[in-house]
CSV table of C-alpha atoms in Angstrom, one decimal:
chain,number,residue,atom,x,y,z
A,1,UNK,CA,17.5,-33.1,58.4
A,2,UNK,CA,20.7,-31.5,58.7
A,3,UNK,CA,23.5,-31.5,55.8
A,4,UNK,CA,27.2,-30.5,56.5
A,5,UNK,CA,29.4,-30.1,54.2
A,6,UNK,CA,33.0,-31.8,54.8
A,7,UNK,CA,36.5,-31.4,53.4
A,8,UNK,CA,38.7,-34.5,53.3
A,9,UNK,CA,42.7,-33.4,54.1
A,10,UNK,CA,44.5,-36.6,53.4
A,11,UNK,CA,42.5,-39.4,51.0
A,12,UNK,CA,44.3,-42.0,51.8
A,13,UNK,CA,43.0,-45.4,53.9
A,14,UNK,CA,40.9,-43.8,56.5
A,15,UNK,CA,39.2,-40.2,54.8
A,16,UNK,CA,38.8,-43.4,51.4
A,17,UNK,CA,36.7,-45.2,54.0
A,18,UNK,CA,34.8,-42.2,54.6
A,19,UNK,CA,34.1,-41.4,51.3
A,20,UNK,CA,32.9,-45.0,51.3
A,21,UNK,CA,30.7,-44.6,54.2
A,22,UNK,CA,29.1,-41.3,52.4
A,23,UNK,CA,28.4,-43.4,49.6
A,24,UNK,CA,26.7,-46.1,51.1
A,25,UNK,CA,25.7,-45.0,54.5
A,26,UNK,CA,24.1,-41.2,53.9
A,27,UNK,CA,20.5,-42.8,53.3
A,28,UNK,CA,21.0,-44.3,56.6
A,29,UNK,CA,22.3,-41.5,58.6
A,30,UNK,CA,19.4,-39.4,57.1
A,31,UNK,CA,17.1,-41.8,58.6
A,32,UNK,CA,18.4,-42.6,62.2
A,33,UNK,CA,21.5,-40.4,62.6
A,34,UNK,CA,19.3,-36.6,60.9
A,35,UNK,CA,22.1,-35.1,59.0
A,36,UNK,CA,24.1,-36.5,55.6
A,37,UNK,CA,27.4,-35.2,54.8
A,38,UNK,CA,28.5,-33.9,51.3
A,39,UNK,CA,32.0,-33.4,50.3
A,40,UNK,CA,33.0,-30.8,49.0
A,41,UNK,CA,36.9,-30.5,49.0
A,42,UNK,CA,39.7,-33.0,48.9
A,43,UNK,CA,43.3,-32.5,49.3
A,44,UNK,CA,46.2,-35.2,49.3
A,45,UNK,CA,50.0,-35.1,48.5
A,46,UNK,CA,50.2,-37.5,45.6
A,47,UNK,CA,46.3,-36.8,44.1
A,48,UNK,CA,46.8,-33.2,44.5
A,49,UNK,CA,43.2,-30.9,45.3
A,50,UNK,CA,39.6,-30.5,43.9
A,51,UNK,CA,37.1,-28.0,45.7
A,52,UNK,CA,33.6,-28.5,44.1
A,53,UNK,CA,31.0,-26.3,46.0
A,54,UNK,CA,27.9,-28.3,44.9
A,55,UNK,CA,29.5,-31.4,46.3
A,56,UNK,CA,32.1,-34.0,44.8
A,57,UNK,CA,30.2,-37.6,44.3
A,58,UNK,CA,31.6,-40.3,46.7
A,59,UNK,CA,31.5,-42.8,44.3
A,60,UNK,CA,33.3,-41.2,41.5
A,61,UNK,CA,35.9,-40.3,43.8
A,62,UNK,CA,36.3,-43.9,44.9
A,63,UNK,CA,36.2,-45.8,41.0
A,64,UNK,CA,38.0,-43.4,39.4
A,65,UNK,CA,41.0,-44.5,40.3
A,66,UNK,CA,43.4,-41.3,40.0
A,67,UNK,CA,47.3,-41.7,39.5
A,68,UNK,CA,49.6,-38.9,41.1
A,69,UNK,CA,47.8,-35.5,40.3
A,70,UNK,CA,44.5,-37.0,39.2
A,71,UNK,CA,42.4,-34.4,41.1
A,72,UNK,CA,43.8,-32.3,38.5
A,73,UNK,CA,41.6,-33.7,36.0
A,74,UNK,CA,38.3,-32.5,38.4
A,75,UNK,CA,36.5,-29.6,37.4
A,76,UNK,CA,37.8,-27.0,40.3
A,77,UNK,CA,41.0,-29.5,40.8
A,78,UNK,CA,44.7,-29.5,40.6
A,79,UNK,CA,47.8,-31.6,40.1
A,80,UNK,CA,49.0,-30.1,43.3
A,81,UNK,CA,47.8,-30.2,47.3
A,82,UNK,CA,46.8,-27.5,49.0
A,83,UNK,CA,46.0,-27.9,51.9
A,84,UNK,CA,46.0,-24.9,53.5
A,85,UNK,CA,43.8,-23.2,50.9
A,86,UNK,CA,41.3,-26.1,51.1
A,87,UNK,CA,40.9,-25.8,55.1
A,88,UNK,CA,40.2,-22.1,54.8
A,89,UNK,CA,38.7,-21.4,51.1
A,90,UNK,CA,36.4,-24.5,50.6
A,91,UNK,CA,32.4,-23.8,51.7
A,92,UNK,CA,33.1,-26.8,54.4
A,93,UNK,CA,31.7,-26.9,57.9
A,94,UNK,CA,33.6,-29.8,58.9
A,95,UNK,CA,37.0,-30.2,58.1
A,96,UNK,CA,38.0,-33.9,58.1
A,97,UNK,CA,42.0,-34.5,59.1
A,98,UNK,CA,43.6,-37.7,58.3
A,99,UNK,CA,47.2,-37.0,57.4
A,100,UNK,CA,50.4,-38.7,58.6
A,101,UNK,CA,51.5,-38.5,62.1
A,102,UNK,CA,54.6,-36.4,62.9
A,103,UNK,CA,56.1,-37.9,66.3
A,104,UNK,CA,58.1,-35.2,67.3
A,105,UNK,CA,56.2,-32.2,66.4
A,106,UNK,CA,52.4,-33.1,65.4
A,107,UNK,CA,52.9,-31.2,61.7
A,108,UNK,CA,51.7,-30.4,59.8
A,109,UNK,CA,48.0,-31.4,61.3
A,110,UNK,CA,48.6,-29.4,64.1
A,111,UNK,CA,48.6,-26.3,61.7
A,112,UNK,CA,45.7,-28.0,59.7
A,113,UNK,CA,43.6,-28.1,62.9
A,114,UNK,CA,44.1,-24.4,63.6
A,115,UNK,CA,43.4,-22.8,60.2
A,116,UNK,CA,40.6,-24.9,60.4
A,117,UNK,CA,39.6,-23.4,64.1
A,118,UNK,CA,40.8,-19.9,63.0
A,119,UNK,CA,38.1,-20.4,60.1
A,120,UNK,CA,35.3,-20.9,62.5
A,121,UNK,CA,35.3,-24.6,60.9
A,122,UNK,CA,34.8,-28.0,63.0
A,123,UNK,CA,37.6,-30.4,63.3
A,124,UNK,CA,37.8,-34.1,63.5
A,125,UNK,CA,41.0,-35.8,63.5
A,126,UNK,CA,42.5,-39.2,63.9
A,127,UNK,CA,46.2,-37.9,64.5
A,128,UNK,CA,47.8,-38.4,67.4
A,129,UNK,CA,49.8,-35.2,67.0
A,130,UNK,CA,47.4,-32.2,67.2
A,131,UNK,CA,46.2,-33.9,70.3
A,132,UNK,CA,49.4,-35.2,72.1
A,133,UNK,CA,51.4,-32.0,71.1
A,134,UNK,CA,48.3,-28.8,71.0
A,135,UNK,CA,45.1,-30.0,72.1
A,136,UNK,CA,44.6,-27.4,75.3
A,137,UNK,CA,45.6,-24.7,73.1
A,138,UNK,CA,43.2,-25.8,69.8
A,139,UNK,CA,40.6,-27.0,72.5
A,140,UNK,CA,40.5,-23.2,74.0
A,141,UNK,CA,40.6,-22.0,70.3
A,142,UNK,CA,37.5,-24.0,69.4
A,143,UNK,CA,35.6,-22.6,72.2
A,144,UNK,CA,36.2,-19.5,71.1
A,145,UNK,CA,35.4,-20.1,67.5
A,146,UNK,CA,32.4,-21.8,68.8
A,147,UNK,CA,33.3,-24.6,67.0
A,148,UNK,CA,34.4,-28.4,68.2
A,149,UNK,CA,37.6,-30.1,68.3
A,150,UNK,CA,36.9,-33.7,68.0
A,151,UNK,CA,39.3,-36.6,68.2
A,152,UNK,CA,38.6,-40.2,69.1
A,153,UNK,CA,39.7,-42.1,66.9
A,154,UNK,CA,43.5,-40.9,68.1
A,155,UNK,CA,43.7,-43.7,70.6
A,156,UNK,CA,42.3,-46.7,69.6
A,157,UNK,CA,41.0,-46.0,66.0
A,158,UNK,CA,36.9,-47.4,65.9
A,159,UNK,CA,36.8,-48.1,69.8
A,160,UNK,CA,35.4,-44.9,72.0
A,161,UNK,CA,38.0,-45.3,75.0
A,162,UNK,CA,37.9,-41.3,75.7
A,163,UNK,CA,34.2,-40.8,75.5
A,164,UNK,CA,33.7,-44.0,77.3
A,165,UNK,CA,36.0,-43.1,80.5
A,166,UNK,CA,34.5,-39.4,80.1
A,167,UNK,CA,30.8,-40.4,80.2
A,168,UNK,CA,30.3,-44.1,81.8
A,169,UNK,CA,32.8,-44.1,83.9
A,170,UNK,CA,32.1,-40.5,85.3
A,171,UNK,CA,32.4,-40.5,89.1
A,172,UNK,CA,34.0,-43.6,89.0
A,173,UNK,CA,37.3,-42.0,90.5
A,174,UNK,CA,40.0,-42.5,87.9
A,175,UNK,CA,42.8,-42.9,89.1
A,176,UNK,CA,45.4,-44.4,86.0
A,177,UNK,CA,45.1,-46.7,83.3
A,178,UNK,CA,48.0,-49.2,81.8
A,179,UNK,CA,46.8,-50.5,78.2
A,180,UNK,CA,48.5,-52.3,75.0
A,181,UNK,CA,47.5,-49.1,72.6
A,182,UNK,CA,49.9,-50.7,69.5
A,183,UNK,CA,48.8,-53.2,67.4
A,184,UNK,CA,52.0,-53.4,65.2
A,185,UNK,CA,54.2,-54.2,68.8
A,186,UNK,CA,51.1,-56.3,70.0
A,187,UNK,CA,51.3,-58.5,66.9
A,188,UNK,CA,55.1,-58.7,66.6
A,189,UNK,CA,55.4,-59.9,70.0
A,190,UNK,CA,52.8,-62.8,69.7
A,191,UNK,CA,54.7,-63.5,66.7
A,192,UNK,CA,57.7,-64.1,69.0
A,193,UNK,CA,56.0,-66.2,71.2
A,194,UNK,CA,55.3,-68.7,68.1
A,195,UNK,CA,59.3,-68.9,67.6
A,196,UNK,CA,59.9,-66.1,65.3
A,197,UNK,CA,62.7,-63.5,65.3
A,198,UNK,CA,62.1,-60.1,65.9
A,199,UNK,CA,63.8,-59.1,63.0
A,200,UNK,CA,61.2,-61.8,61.0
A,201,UNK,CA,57.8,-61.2,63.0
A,202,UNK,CA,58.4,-56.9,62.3
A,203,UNK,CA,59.1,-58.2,58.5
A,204,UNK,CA,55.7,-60.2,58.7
A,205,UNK,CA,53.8,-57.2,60.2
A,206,UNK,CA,55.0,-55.1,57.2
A,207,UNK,CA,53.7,-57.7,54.7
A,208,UNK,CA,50.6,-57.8,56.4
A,209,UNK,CA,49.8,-53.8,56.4
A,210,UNK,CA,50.3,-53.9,60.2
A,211,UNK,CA,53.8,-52.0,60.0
A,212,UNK,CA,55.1,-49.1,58.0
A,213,UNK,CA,58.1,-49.3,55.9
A,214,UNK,CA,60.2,-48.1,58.5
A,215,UNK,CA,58.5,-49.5,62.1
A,216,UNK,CA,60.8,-47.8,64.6
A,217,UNK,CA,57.4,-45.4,65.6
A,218,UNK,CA,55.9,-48.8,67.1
A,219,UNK,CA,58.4,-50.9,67.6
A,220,UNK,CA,60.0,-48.4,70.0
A,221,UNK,CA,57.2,-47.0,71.1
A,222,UNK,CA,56.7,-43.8,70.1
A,223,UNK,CA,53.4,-44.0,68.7
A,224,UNK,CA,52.2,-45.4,72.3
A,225,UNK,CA,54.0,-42.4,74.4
A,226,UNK,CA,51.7,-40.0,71.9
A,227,UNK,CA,48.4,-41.9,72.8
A,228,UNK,CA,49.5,-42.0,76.8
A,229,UNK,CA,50.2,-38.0,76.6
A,230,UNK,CA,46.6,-38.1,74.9
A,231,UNK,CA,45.0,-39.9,77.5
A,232,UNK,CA,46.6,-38.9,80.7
A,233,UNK,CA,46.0,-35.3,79.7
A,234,UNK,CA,42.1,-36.0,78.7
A,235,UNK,CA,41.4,-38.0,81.0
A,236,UNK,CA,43.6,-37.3,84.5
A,237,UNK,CA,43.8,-33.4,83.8
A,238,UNK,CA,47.4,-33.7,83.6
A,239,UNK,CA,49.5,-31.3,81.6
A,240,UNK,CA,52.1,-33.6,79.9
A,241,UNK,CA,54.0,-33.7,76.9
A,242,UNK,CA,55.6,-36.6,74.8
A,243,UNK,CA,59.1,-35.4,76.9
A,244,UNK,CA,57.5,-36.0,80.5
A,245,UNK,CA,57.0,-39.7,79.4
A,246,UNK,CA,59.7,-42.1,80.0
A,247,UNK,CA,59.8,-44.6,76.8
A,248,UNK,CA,61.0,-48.2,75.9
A,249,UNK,CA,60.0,-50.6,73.1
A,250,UNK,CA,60.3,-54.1,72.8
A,251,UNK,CA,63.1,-54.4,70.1
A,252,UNK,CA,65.6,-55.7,73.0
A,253,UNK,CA,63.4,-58.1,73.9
A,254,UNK,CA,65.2,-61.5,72.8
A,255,UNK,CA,63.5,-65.0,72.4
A,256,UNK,CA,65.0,-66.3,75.6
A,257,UNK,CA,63.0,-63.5,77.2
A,258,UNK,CA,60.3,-64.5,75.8
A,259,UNK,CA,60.7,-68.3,76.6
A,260,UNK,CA,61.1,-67.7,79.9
A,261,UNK,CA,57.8,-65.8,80.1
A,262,UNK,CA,56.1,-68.8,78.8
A,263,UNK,CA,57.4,-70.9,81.3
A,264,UNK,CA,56.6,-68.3,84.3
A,265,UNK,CA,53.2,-68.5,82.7
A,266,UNK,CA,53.8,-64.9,81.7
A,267,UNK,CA,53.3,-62.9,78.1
A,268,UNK,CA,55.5,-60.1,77.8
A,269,UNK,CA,53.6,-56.4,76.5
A,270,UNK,CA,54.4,-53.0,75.5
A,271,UNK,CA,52.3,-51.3,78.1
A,272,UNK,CA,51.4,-47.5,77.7
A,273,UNK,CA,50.3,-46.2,81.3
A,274,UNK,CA,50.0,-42.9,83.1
A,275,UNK,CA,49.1,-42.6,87.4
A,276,UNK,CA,48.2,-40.2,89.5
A,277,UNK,CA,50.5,-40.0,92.3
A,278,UNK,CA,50.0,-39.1,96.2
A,279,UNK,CA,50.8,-35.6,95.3
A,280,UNK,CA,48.0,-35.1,92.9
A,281,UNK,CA,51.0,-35.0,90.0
A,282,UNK,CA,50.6,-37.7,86.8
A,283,UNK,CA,53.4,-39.4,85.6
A,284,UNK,CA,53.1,-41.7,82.4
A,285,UNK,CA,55.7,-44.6,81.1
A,286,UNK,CA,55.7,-46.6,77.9
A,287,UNK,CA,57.6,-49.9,78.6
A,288,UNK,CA,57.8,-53.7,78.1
A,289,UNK,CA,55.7,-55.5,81.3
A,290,UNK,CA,55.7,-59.1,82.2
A,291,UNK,CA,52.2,-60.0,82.6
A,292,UNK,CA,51.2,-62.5,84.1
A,293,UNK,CA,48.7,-64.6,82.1
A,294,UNK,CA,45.3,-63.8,84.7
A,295,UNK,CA,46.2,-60.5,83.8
A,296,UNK,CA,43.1,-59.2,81.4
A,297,UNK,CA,45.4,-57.6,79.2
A,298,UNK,CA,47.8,-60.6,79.1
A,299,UNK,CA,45.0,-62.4,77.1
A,300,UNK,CA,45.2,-59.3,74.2
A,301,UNK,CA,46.2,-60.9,70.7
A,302,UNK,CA,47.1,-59.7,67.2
A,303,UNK,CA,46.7,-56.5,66.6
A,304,UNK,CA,43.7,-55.4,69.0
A,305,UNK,CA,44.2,-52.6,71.3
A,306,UNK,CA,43.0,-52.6,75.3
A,307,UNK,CA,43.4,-50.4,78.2
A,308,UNK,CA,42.3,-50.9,81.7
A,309,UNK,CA,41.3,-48.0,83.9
A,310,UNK,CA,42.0,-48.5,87.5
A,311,UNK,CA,39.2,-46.5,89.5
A,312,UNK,CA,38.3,-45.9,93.3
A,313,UNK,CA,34.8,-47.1,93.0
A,314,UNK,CA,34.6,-50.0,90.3
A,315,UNK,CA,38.3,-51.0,90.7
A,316,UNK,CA,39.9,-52.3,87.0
A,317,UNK,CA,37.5,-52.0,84.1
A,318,UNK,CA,38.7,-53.4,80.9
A,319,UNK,CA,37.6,-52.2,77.4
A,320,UNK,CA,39.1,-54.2,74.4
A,321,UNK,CA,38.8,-53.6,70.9
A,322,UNK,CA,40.1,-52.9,67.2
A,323,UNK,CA,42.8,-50.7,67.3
A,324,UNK,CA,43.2,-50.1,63.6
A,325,UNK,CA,41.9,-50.8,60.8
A,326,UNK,CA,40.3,-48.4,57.6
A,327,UNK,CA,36.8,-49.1,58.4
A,328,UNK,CA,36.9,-48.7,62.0
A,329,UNK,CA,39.0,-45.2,62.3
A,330,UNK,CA,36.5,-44.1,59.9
A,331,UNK,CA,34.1,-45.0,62.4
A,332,UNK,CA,35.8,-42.7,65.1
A,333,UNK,CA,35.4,-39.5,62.5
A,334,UNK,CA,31.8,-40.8,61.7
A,335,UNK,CA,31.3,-40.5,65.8
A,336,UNK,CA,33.1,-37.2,66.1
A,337,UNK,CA,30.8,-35.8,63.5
A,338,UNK,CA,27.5,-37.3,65.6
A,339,UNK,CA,29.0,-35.2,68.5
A,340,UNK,CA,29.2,-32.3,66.4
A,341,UNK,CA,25.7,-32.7,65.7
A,342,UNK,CA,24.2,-33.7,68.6
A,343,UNK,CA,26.1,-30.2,70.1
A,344,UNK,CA,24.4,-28.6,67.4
A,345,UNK,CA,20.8,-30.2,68.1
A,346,UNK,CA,21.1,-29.1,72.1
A,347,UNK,CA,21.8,-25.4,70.8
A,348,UNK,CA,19.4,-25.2,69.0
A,349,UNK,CA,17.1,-26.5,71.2
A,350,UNK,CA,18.5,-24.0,73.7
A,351,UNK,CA,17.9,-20.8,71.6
A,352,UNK,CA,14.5,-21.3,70.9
């Protein structure tokens, strides 16, 4: 049985459900998984930073219920974050990134990431902007750290689109995908289509956790533009950045576009999509599409995510699922970390 020792940067929804996971799950993971993680560092801009070498306990970490600068009430804590002393001073092997997403530059996680690398320390993220904005330079860092760079959960939280169209769908030719990858847009547009305002169906979405205070990032699609640099790039070998990829949202959309979709038996989406062209180049486009209602995507409620990849060999295959959610993106680290390790058990095997 294998233990690793992680570092939570950022303890809010997603590294919480973690540290929920950890205190529920290790037991299992012991048992079917071989490894448990114990963590031993936590930094976050309101709770401040705790490193605890022996481990911190999950569960205390989850009751206790800190106000701003708890951690500084830990043994080893303080009032303030620190993050870049936790990524490179704390005994983790795994450091465990969870922080805001910057749209236009990917900071400050895309400086977490690489102190982490530089430290010879495994990363998992689940933001967008290390990925859309560094990943070929951290990816050729990691390898020669001899550490991994992990990121699933930066596309569609719990569901594993990358490693999906990167194993199963290996040979299959792929030549572009075209997907709803926004569950805040995805959710205010059905809204629309029950009679609501834009203005009032981006206020519901707020109420209902789907929509930050200020929504523009999904409403206009910036968020989605991240995720098709992310994928085209992973998955199509293109090279592009969030510049090379033409963007719309879906706040000029009005209600007479939308009732005339219903009546052309149509549902309007914000589709993120990214083709490879004749010349072998990849071009990617976030925009409003007309759908019309046999279209698998059309059928896409609420706030669940789906992307079709359009291959030679199989044609259009489909994968649909939660594309938020606490539980679920912690789900995407837990899977990152069961890459790291099965990496780790092949070595191994290797060496001896």
């Amino acid at each position: 049985m294998t233990n690793y020792n992680i570092a939570l940067i950022g303890f809010g929804g997603v590294n919480r459900a973690v540290a929920e996971l950890i205190a529920s799950k290790n037991d299992l993971w012991e048992r079917d998984l071989g490894f448990r993680l114990n963590i031993v560092a936590v930094s976050d801009l309101h709770l401040g930073s705790v490193i605890s070498p022996n481990g911190l306990d999950a569960k205390t970490l989850l009751a206790a219920n800190f106000t701003k600068g708890g951690f500084g009430q830990l043994s080893g804590g303080s009032p303030e974050a620190n993050n870049e002393m936790i990524i490179k001073k704390a005994p983790a092997d795994i450091i465990v990134e969870a922080t805001f997403t910057n749209p236009n530059d990917g900071e400050p996680a895309v400086s977490h990431c690489e102190w982490a690398i530089q430290s010879g320390k495994h990363v998992v993220t689940t933001n967008k902007g290390p990925v859309a904005f560094a990943a070929k330079r951290l990816k050729a860092l990691a390898e020669a750290k001899g550490v991994c760079f992990e990121y699933e959960g930066s596309v569609m939280s719990g569901t594993p689109v990358i490693r999906l169209a990167d194993t199963a769908l290996a040979g299959a030719e792929l030549q572009g995908f075209e997907g709803i990858l926004n569950g805040t847009s995805n959710f205010v547009l059905g809204r629309m289509e029950s009679g609501k305002l834009f203005a009032e169906a981006v206020k519901e979405a707020q109420e209902l956790g789907y929509a930050e205070a200020d929504p523009t990032a999904d409403v206009e699609g910036f968020d989605v533009r991240l995720k098709v640099v992310i994928l085209a790039n992973e998955l199509l070998g293109a090279s592009l950045t969030p510049d090379d990829v033409s963007c719309e949202g879906i706040s000029d959309l009005s209600g007479l576009d939308i009732e005339n979709a219903a009546k052309s038996d149509s549902r309007w989406k914000l589709i993120g999509a990214a083709k490879r062209n004749a010349d072998g180049s990849v071009t990617g486009s976030v925009a409003p599409k007309l759908l019309p209602r046999d279209n698998p995507l059309a059928g896409v409620n609420g706030a669940t995510n789906a992307v079709s990849f359009l291959t030679e060999l199989l044609g259009t295959v489909t994968v649909t699922g939660p594309g938020a959610g606490r539980i679920e993106t912690a789900y995407a680290l837990l899977s990152d970390i069961i890459a790291i390790h099965a990496a780790k058990t092949a070595n191994n095997k290797e060496a001896a």
